[in-house]
Coordinates of N, CA and C in Angstrom, one line a residue:
X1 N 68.3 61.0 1.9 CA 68.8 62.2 1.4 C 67.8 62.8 0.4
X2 N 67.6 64.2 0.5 CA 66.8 65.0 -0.3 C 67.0 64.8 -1.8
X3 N 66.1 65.3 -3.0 CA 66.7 65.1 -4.1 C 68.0 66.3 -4.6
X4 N 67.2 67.7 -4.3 CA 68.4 68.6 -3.8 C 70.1 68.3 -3.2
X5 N 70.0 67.7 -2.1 CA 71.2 67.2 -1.4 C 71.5 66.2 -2.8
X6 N 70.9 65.3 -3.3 CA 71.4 64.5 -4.1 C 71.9 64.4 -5.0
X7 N 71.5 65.5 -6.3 CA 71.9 66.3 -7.2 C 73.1 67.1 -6.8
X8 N 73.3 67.7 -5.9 CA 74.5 68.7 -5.5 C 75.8 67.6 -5.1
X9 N 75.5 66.6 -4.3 CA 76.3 65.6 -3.6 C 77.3 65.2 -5.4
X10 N 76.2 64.8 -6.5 CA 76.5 64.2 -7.9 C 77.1 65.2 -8.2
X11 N 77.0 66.2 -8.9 CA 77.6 67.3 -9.1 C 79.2 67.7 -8.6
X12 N 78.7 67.8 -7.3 CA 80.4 67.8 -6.5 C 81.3 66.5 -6.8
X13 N 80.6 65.4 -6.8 CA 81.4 64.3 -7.2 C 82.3 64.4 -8.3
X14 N 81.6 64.6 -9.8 CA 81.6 64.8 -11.3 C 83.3 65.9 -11.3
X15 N 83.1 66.8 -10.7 CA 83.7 67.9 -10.5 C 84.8 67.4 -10.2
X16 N 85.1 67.0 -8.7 CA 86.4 66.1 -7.9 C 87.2 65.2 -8.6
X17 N 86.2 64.3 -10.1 CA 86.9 63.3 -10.5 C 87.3 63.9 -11.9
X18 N 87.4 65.3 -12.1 CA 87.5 65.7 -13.2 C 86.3 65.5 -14.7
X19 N 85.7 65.2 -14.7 CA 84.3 64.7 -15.5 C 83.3 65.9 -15.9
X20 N 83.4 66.8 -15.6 CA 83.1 67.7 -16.0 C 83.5 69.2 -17.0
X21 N 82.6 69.2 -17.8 CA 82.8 70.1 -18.3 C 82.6 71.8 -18.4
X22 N 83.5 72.9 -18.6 CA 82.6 73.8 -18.3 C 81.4 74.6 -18.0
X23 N 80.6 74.1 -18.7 CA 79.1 74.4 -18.3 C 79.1 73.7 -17.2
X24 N 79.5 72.2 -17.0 CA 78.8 71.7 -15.9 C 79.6 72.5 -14.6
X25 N 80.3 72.8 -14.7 CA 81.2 73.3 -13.9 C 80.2 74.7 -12.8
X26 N 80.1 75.2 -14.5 CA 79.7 76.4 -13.9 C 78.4 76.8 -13.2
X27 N 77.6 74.9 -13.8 CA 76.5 75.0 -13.1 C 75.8 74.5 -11.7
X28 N 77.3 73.9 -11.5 CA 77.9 73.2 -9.7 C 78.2 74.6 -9.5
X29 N 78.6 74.9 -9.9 CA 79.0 76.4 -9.0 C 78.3 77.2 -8.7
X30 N 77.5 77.5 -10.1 CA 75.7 78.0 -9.6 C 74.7 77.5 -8.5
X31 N 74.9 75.9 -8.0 CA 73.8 75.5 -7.3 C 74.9 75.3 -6.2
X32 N 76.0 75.7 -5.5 CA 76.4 76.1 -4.8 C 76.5 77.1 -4.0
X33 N 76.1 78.1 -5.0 CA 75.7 79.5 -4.6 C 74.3 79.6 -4.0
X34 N 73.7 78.9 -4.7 CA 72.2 78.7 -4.4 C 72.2 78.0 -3.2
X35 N 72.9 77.2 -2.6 CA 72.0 76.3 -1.3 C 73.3 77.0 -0.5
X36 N 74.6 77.8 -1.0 CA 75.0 78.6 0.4 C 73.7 80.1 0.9
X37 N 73.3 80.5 0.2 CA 72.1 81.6 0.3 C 70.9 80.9 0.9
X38 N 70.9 79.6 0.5 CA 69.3 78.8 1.8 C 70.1 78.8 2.6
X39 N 71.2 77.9 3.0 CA 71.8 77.6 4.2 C 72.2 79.3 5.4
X40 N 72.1 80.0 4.7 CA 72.6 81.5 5.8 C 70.6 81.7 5.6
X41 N 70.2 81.9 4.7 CA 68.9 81.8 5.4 C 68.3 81.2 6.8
X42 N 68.0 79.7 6.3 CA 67.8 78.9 7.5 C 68.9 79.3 8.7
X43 N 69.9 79.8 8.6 CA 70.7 79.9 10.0 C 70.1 81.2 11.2
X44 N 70.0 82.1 10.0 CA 69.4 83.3 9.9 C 67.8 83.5 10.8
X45 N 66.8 82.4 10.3 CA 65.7 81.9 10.9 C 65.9 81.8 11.9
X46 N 66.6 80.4 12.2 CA 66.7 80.5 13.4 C 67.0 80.7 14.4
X47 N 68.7 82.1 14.3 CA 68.6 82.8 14.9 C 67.6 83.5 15.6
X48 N 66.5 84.3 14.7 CA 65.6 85.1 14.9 C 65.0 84.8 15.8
X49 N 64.4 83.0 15.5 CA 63.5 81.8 16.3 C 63.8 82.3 17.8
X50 N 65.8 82.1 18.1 CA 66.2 82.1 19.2 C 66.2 83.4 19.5
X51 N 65.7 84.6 19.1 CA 65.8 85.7 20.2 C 64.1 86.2 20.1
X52 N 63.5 86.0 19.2 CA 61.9 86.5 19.4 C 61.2 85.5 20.7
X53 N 61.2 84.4 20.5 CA 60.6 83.6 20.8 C 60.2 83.6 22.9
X54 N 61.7 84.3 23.2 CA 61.5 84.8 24.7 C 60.9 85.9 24.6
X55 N 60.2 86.6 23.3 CA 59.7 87.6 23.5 C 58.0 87.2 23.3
X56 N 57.4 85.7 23.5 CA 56.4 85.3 22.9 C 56.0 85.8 21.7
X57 N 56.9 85.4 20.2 CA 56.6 86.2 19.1 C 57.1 85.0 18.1
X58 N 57.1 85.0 17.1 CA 57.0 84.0 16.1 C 57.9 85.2 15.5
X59 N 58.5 84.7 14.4 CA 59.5 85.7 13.9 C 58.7 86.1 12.4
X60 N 57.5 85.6 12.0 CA 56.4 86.3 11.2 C 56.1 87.8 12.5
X61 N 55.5 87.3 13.4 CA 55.2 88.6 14.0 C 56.1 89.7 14.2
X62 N 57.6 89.0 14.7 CA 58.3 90.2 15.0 C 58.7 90.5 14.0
X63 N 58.7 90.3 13.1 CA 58.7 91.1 11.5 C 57.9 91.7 11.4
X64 N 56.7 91.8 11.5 CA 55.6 92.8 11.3 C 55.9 94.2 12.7
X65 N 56.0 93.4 13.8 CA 56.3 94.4 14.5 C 57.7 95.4 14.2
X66 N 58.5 94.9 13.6 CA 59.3 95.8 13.7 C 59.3 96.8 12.4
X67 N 58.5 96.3 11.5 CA 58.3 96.7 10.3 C 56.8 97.9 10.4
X68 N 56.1 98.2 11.3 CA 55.1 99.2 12.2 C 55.7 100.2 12.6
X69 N 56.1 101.0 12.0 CA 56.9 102.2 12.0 C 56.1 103.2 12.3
X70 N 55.2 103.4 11.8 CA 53.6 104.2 12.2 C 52.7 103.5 11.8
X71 N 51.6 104.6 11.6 CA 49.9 104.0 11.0 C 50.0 103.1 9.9
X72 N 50.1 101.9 9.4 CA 49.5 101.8 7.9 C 48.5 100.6 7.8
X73 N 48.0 101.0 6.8 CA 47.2 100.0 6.1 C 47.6 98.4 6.5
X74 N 46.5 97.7 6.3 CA 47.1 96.1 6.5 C 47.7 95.7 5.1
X75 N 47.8 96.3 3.7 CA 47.9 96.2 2.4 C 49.7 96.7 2.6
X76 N 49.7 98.0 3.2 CA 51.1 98.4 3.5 C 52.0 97.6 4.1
X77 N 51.4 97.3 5.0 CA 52.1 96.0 6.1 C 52.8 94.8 5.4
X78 N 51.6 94.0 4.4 CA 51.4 92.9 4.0 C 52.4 93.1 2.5
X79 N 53.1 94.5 2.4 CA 54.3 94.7 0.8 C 55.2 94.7 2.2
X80 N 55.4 95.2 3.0 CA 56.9 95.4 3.5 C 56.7 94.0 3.9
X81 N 56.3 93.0 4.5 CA 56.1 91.5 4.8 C 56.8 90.9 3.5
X82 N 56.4 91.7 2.3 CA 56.2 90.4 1.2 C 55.6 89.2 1.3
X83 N 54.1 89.7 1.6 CA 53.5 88.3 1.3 C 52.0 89.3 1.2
X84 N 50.9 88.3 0.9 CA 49.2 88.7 0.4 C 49.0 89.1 1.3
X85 N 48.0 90.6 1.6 CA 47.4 91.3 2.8 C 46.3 89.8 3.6
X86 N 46.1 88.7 2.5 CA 44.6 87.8 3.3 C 46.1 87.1 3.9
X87 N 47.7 86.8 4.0 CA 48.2 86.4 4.8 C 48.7 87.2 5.8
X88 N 48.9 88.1 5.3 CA 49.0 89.3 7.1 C 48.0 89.3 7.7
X89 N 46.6 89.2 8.2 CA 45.6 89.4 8.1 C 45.7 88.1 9.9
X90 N 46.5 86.5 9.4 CA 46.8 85.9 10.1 C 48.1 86.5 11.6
X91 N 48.4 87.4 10.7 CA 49.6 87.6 11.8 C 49.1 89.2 12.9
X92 N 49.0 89.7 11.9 CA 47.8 90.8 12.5 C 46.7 90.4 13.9
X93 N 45.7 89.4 13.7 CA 45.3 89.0 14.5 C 45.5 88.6 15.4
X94 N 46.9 87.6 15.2 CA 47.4 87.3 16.6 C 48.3 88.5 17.3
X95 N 48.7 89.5 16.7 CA 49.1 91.0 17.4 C 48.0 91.3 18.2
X96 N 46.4 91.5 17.5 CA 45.7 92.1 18.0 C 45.5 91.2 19.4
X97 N 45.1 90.2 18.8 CA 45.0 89.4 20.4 C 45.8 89.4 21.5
X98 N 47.2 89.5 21.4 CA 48.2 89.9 22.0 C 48.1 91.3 22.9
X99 N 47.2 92.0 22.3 CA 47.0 93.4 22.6 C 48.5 94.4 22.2
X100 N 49.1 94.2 21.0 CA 50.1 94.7 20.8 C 49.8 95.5 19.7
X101 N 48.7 95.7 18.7 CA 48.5 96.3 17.8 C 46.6 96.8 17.7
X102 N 46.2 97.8 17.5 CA 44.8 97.7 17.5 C 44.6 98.1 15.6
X103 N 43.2 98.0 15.5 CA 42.7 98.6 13.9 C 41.9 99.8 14.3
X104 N 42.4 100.6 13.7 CA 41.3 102.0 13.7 C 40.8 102.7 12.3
X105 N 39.6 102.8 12.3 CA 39.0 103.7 10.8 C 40.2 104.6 10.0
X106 N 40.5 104.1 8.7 CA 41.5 105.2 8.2 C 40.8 106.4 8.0
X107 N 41.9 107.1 8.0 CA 41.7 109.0 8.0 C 40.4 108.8 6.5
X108 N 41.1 108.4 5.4 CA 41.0 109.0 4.3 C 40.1 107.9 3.6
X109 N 39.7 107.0 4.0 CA 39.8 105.6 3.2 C 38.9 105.0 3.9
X110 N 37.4 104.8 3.7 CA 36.5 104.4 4.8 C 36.7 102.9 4.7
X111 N 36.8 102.4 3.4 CA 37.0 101.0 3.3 C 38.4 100.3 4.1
X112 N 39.2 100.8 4.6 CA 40.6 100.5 5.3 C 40.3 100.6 6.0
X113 N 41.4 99.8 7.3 CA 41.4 99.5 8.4 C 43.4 100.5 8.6
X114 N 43.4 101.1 9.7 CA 44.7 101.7 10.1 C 45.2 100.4 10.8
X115 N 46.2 100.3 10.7 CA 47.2 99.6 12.0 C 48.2 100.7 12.7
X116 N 47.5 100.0 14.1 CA 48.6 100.9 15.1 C 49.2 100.5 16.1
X117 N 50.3 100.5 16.9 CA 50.6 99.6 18.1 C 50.0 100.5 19.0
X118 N 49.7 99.7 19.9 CA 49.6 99.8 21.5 C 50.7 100.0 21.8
X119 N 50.3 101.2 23.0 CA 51.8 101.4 23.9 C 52.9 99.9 24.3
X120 N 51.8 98.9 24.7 CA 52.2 97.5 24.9 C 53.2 97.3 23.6
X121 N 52.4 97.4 22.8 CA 53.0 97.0 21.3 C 54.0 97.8 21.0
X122 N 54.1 99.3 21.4 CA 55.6 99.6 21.1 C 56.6 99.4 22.0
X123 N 56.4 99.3 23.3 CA 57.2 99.1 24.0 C 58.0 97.2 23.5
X124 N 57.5 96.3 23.0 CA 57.8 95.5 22.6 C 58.4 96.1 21.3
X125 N 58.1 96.5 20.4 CA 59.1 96.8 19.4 C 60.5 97.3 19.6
X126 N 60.5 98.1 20.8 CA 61.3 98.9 21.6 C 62.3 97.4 22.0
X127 N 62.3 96.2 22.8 CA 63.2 95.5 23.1 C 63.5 95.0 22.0
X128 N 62.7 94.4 21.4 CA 62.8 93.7 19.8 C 64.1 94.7 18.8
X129 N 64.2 95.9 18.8 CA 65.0 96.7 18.2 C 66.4 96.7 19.0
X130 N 66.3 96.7 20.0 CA 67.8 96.5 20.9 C 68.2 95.3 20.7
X131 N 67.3 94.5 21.0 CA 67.9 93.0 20.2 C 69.0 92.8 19.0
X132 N 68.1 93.2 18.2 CA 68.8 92.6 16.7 C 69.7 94.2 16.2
X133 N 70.3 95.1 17.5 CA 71.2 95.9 17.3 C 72.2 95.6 17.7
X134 N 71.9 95.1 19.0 CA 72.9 94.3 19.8 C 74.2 93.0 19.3
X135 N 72.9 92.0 18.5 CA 73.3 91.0 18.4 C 73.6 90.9 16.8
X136 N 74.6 90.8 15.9 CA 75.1 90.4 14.7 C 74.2 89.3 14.0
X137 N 73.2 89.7 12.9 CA 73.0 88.7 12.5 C 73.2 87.4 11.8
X138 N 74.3 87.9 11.6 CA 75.2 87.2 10.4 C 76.7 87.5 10.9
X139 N 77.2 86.2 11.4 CA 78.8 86.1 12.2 C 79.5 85.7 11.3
X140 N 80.9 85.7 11.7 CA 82.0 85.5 11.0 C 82.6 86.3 10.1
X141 N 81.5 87.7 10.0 CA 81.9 88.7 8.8 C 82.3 89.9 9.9
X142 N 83.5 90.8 9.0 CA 83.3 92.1 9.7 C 82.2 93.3 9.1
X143 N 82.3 94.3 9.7 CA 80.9 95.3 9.8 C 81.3 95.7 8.1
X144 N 82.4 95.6 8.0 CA 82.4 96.3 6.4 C 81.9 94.7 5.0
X145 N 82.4 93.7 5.7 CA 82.0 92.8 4.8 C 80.3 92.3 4.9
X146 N 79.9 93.0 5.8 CA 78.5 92.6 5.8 C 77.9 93.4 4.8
X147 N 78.3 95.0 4.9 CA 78.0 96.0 4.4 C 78.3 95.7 2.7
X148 N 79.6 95.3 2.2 CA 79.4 94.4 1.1 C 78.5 93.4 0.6
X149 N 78.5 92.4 1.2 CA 77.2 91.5 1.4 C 75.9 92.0 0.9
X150 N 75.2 92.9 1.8 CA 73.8 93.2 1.7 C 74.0 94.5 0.5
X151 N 75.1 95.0 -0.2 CA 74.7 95.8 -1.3 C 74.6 94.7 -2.5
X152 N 75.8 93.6 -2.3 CA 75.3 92.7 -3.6 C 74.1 92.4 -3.7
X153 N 73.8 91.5 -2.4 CA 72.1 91.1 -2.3 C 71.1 92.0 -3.0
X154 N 71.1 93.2 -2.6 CA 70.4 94.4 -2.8 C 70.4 94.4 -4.2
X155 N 71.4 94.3 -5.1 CA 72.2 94.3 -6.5 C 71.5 93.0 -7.1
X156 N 71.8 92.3 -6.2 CA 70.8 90.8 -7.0 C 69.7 90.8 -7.0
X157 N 69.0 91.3 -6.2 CA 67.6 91.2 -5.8 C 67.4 92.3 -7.3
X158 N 67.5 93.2 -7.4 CA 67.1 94.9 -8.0 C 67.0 93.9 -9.6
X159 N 67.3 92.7 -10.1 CA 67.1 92.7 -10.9 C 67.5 93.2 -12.3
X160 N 67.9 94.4 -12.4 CA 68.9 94.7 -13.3 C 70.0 93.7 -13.7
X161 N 70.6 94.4 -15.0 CA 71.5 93.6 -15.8 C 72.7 94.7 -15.4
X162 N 73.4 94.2 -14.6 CA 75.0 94.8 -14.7 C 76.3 93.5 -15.2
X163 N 77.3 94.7 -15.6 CA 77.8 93.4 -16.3 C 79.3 93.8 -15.6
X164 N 79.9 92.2 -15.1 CA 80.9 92.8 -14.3 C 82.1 93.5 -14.5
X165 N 83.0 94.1 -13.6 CA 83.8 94.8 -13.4 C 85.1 94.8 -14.5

C-alpha cells in the first residue's frame, strides 16, 4: 500500500472509532476531497487513453490538437497545454511527423515558428471533436450537475477568496 493510501486508510479509521477530533476530522475530510479529484482525474485519463488511442494519438497530442484552433505560436500552444513550450516542443514533433501539423515563419515575429494543421491534421481534429461531444466525460452526473461541477472547479482553480453562502 502507498504511503497516501496509508495515511487516508488511518485517518478513515480514527474517524469510524470516534478518535478524532475536529480538526482531525476536517482534515480527513480534506484529503478525501483531494484523492476523490485524483481518482475522477485518473478515470478521466483513461477515458481519453480509450477514445484517442484508435485515433493513433496519445492524449498529450490530442490535447494539443484539439486545442489548434488556428495559427499559434508553440509558446501559445505550450499555456493552453499548461506545460514549458521546451515540453510541447516533444509533442509538436511527433504531430509534425505524423504529418498532422506543419511550422511556418510567423507573420510578425521572425524569431517564431507558427503552428498550423494540415488538412490531415484538421480533418483529425474534426473526428477527435465528435468524439468527446458524443461521449460524456464524466458519468453518473446529469448535464446540469456537470455544469455545476466545472463552475466550482473553475471557482477553485481562479484562486480567489470567496466565502461561503
Amino acid at each position: 500500500m502507498n504511503d497516501v493510501n496509508h495515511v487516508y486508510h488511518g485517518l478513515k479509521y480514527f474517524a469510524s472509532v470516534g478518535c478524532m477530533t475536529m480538526s482531525d476530522s476536517h482534515a480527513a475530510a480534506q484529503w478525501e476531497l483531494g484523492k476523490l479529484i485524483h481518482e475522477l482525474d485518473l478515470q478521466n485519463n483513461a477515458r481519453m487513453r480509450e477514445w484517442v488511442t484508435p485515433l493513433g494519438l496519445t492524449v498529450a497530442q490530442a490535447t494539443a490538437l484539439r486545442e489548434l484552433t488556428g495559427p499559434m505560436t508553440q509558446r501559445e500552444l505550450a499555456a493552453r497545454l499548461t506545460c514549458e513550450p521546451s515540453n510541447a516542443t516533444v509533442i509538436i514533433d511527433k504531430l509534425e511527423a505524423l504529418q498532422l501539423l506543419e511550422r511556418h515563419p510567423h507573420p510578425t515575429d521572425r524569431r517564431a515558428k507558427q503552428l498550423a494543421l494540415t488538412p490531415e491534421g484538421a480533418a483529425l481534429r474534426e473526428k477527435l471533436l465528435k468524439i468527446l461531444n458524443e461521449q460524456p466525460l464524466i458519468t453518473g452526473l446529469t448535464q446540469p450537475e456537470q455544469d455545476m461541477l466545472q463552475n466550482l472547479l473553475q471557482r477553485a482553480l481562479s484562486r480567489t477568496e470567496t466565502s461561503p453562502a
